[in-house]
PDB file of C-alpha atoms in Angstrom:
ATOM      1  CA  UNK W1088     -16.214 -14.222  -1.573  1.00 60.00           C
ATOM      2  CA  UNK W1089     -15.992 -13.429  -5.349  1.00 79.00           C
ATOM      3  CA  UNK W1090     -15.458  -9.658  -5.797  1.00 89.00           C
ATOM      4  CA  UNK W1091     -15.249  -9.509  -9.138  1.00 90.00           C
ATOM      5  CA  UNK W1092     -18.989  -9.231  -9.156  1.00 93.00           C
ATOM      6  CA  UNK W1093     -18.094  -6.043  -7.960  1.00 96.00           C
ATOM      7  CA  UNK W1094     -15.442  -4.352 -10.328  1.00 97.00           C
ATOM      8  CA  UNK W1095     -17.362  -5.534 -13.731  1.00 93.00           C
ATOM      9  CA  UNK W1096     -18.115  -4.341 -16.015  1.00 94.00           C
ATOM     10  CA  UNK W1097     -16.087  -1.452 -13.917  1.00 96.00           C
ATOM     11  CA  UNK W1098     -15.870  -0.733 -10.092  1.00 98.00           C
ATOM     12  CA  UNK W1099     -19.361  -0.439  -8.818  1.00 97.00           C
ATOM     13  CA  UNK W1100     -18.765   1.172  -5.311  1.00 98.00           C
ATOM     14  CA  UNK W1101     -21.940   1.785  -3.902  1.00 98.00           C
ATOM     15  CA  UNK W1102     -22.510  -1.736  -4.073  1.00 97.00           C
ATOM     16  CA  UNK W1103     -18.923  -2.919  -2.520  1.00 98.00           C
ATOM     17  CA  UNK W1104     -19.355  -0.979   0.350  1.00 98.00           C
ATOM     18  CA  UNK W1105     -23.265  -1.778   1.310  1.00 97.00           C
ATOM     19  CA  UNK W1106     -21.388  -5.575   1.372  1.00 96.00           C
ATOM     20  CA  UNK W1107     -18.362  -4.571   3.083  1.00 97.00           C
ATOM     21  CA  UNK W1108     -20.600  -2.513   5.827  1.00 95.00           C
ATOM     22  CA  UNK W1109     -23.377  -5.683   6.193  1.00 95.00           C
ATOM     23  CA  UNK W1110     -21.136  -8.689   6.225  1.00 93.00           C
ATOM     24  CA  UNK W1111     -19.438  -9.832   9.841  1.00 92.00           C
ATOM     25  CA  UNK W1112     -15.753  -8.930  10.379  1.00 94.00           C
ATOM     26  CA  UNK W1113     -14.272 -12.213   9.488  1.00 94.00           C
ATOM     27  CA  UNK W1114     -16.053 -11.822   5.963  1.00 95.00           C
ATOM     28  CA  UNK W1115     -14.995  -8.151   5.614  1.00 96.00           C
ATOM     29  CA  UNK W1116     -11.418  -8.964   6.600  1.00 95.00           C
ATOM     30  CA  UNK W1117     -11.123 -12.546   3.486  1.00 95.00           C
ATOM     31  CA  UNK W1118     -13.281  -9.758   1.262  1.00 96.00           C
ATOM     32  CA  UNK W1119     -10.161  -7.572   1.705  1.00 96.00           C
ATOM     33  CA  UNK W1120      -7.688 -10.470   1.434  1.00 95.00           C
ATOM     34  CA  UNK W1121      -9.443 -11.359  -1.585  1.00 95.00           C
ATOM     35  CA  UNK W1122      -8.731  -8.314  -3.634  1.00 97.00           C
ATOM     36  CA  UNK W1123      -6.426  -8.577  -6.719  1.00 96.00           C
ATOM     37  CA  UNK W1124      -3.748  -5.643  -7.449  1.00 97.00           C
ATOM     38  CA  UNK W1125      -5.984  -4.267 -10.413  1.00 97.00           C
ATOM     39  CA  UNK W1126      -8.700  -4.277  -7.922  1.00 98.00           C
ATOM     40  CA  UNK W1127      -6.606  -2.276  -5.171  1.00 98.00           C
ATOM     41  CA  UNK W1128      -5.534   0.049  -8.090  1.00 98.00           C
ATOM     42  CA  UNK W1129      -9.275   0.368  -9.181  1.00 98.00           C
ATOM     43  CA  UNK W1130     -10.391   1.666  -5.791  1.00 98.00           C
ATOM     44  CA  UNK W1131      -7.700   3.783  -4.928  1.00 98.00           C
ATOM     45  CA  UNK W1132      -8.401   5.818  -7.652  1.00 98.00           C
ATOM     46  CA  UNK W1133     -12.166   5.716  -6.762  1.00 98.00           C
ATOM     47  CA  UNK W1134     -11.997   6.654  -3.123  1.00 98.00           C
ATOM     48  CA  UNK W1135     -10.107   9.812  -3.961  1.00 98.00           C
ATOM     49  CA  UNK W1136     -12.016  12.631  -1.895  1.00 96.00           C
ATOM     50  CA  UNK W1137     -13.139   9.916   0.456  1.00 92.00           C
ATOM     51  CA  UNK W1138     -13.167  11.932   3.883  1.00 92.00           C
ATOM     52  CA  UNK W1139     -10.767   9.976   6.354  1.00 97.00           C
ATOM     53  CA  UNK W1140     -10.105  11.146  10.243  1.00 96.00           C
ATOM     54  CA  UNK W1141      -8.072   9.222  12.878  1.00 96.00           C
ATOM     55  CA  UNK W1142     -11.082   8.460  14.779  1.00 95.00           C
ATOM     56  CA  UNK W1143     -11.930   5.976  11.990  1.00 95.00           C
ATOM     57  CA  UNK W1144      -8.726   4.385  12.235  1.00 97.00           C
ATOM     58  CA  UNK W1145      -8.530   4.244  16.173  1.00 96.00           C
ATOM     59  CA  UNK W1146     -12.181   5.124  17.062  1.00 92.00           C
ATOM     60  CA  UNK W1147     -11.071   4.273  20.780  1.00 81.00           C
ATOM     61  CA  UNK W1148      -9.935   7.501  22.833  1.00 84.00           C
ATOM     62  CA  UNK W1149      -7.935   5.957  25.365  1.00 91.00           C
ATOM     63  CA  UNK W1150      -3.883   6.248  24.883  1.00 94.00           C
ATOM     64  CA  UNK W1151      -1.928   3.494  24.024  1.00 95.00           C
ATOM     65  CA  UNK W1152      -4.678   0.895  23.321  1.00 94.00           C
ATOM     66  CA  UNK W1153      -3.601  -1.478  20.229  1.00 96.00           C
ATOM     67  CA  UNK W1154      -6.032  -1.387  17.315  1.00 97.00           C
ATOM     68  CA  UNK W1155      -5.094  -3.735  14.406  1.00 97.00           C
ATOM     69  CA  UNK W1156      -5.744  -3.067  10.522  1.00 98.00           C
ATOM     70  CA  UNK W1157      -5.600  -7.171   8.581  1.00 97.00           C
ATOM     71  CA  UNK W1158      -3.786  -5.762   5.421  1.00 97.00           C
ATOM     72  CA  UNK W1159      -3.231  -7.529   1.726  1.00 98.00           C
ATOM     73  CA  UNK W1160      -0.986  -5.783  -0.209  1.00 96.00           C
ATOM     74  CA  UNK W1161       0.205  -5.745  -4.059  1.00 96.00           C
ATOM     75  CA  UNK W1162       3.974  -7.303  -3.510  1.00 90.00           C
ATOM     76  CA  UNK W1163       4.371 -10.729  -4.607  1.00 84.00           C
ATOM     77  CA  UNK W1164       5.583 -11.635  -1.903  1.00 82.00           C
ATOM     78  CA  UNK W1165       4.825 -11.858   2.039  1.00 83.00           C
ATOM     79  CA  UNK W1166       1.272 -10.241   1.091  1.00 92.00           C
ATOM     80  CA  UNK W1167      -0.428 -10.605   4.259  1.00 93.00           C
ATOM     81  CA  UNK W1168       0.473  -8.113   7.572  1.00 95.00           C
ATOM     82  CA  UNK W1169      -0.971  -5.916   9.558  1.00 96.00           C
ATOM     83  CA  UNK W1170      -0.721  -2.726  10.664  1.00 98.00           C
ATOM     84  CA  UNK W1171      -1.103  -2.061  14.460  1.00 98.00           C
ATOM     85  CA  UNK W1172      -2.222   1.473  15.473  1.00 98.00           C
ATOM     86  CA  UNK W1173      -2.827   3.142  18.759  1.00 97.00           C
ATOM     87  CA  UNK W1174      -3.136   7.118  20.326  1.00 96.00           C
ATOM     88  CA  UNK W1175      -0.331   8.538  22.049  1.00 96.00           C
ATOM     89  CA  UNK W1176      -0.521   9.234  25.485  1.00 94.00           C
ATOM     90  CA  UNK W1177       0.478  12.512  26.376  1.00 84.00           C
ATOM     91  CA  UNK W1178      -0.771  15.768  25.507  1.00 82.00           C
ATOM     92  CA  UNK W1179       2.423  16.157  23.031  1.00 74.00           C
ATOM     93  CA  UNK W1180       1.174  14.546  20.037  1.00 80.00           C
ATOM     94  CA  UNK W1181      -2.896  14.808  20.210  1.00 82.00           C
ATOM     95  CA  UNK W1182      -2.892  15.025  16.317  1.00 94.00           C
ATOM     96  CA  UNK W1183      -1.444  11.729  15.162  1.00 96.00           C
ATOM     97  CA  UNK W1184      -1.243   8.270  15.838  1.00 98.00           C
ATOM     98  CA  UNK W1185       0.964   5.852  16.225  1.00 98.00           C
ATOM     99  CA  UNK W1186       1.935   2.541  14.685  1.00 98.00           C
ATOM    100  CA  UNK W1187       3.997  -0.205  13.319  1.00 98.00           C
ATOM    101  CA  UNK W1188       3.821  -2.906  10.885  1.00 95.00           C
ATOM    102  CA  UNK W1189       3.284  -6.350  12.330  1.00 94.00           C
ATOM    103  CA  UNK W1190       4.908  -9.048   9.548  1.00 90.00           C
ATOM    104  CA  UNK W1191       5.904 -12.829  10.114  1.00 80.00           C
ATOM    105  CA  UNK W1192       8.627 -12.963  12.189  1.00 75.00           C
ATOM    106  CA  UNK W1193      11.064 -13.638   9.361  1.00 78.00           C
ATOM    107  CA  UNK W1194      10.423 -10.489   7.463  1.00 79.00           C
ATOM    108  CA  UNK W1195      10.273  -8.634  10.990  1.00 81.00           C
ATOM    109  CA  UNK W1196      13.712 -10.105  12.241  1.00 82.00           C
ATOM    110  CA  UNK W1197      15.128  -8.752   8.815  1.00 86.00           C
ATOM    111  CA  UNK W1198      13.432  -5.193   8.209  1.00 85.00           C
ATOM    112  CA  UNK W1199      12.684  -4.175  11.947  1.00 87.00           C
ATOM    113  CA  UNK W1200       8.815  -3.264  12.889  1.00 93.00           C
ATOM    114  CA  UNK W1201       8.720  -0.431  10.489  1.00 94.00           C
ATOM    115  CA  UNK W1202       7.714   1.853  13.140  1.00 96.00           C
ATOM    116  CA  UNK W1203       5.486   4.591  12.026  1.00 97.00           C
ATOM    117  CA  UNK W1204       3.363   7.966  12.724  1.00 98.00           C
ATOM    118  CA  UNK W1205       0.383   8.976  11.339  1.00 98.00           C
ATOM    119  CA  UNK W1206      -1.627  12.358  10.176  1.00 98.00           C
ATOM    120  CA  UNK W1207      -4.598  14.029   8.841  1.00 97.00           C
ATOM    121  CA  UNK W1208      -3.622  15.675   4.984  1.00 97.00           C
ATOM    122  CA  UNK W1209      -5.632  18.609   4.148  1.00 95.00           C
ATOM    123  CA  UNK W1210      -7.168  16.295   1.619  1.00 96.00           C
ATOM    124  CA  UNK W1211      -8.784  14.124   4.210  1.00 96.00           C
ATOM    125  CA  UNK W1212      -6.299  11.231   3.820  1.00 98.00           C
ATOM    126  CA  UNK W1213      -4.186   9.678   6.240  1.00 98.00           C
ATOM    127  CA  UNK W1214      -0.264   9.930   5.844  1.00 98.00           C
ATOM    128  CA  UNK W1215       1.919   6.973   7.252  1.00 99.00           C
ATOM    129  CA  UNK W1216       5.295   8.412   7.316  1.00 98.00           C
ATOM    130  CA  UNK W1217       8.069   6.145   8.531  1.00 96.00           C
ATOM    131  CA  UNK W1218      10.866   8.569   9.042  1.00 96.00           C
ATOM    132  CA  UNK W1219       9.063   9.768  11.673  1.00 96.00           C
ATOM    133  CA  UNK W1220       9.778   6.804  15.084  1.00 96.00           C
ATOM    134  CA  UNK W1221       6.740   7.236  17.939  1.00 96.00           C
ATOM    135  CA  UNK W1222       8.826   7.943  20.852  1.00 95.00           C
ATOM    136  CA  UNK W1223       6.832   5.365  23.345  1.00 95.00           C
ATOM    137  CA  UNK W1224       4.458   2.597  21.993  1.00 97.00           C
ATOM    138  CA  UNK W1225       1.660  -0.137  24.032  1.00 97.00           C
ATOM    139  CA  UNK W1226       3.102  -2.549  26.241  1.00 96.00           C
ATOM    140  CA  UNK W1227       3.469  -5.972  23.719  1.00 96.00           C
ATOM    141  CA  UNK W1228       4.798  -4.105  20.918  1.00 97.00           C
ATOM    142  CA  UNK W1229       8.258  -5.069  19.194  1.00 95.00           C
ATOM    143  CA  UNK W1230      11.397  -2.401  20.625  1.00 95.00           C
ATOM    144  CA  UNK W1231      11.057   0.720  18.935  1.00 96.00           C
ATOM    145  CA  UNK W1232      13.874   1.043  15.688  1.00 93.00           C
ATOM    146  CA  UNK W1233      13.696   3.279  13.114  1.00 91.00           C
ATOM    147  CA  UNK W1234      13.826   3.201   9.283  1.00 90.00           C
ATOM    148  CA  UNK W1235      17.706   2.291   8.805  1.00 86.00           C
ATOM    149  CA  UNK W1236      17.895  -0.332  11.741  1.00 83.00           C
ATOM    150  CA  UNK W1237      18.619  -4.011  10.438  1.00 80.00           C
ATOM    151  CA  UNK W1238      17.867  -3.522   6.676  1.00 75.00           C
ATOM    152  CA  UNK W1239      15.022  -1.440   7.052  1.00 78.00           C
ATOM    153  CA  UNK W1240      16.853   0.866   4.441  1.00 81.00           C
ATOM    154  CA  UNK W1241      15.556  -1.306   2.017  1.00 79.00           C
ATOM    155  CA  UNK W1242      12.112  -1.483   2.966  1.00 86.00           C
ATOM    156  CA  UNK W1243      11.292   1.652   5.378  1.00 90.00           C
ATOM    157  CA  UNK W1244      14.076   4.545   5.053  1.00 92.00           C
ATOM    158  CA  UNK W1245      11.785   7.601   2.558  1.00 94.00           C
ATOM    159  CA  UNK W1246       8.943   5.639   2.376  1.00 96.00           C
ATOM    160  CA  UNK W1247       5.292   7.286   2.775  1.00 98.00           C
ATOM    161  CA  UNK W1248       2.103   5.923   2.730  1.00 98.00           C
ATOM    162  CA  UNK W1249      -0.889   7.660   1.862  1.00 98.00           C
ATOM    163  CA  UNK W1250      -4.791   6.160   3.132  1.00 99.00           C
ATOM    164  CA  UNK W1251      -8.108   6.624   1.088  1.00 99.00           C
ATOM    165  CA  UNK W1252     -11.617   5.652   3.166  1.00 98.00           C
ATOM    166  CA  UNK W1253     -13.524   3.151   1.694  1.00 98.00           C
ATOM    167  CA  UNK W1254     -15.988   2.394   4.612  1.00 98.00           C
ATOM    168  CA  UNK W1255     -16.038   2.416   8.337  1.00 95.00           C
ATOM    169  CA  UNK W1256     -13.931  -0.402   8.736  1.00 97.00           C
ATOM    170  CA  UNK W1257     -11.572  -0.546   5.524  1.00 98.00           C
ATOM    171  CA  UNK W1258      -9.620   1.414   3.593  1.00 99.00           C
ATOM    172  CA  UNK W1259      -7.045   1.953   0.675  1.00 99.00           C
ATOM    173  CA  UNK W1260      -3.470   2.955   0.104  1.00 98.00           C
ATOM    174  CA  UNK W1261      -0.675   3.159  -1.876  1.00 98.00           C
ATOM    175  CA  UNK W1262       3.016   3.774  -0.992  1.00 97.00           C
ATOM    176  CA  UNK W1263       5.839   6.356  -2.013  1.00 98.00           C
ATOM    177  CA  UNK W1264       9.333   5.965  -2.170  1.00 96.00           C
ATOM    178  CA  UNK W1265      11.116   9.260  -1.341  1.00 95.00           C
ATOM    179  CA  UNK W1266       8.032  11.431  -2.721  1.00 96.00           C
ATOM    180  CA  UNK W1267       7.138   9.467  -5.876  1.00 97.00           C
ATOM    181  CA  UNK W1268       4.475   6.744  -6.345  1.00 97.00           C
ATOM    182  CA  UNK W1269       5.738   3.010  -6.580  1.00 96.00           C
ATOM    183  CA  UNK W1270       3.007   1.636  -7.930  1.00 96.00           C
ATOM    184  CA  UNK W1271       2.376  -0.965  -4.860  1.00 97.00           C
ATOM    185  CA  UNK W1272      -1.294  -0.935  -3.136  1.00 98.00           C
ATOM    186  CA  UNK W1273      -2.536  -2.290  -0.278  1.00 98.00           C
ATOM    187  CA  UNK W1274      -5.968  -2.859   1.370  1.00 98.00           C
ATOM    188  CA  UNK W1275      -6.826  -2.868   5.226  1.00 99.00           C
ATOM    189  CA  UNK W1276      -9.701  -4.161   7.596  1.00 98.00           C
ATOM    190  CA  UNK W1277      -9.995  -2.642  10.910  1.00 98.00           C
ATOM    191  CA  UNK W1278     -10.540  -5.011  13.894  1.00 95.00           C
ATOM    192  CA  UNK W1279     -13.313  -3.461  16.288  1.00 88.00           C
ATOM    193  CA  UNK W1280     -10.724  -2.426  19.414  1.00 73.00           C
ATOM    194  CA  UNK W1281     -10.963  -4.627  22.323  1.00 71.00           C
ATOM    195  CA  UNK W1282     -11.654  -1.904  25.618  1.00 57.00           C
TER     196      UNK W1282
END
């Protein structure tokens, strides 16, 4: 899929998302895999004010049921993960989610799972904050560690990420590093939950 039909002359959205909401989920998930860094940059800054709940990124309401987001991101390296989502069981934590970051296993055996919870800003974004560790997870996922385990420092330990909707299925973000932007984007495509 060529996207840069999309982003020239400059970013026509309307358009993007009409393909991103029509095309099958395997098309939807290479569109995203497709996009360039100046592209991710382009429609962060586009989708600001783009409403985002947690239903949209786990649209399932039963606890502890995996939903998976295919991500690209802007590092030129080991581009390709996902991130794995799910609700908490309990009635202890009914306003965030849970999650971790699913990488080859080479990356994962050196930076941990990057274990993660997730909230609702006042600005309608989601907030991935990885100081904060989920304190049960789904059956399947990786042992729970938190930011400094292995040499997660490096990689997890102050790191935020902030979400911007761009449809139903996919959406934006960009990471911090200890409250100030790093310049790094990424892109995900949610997987319709298997229940």
């Amino acid at each position: 899929m060529f996207l840069q039909t999309f982003f020239e002359p400059k970013l026509d959205l309307d358009r993007l998302r009409a393909m991103l909401d029509t095309c099958g989920p395997w098309a939807r998930a290479n569109a995203v895999h497709t996009l360039t860094p100046a592209q991710m940059k382009v429609l962060f800054e586009a989708c600001e004010g783009e409403a985002l709940t947690l239903d949209a990124m786990v649209p399932t309401g039963e606890p502890l049921v995996e939903v998976i987001h295919h991500g690209k991101n802007t590092l030129p390296m080991f581009s390709h993960f996902q991130k794995r989502f799910c609700r908490p069981d309990g009635e202890d934590s009914p306003d965030q989610l849970w999650g971790y970051n699913h990488n080859g296993g080479l990356v994962t055996a050196v930076t941990g799972p990057g274990y993660f919870v997730a909230t609702l800003t006042e600005k309608g974004e989601v907030l991935i904050d990885y100081a904060k560790v989920p304190p049960r997870k789904p059956a399947g996922w990786p042992t729970i560690m938190g930011p400094t385990a292995r040499a997660g420092s490096l990689v997890w330990a102050g790191m935020t990420d902030v979400l911007r909707r761009v449809t139903d299925h996919v959406t934006i973000g960009t990471a911090y590093m200890n409250g100030k932007p790093r310049g790094q984007y990424f892109a995900l495509c949610r997987e319709d939950p298997k229940v």
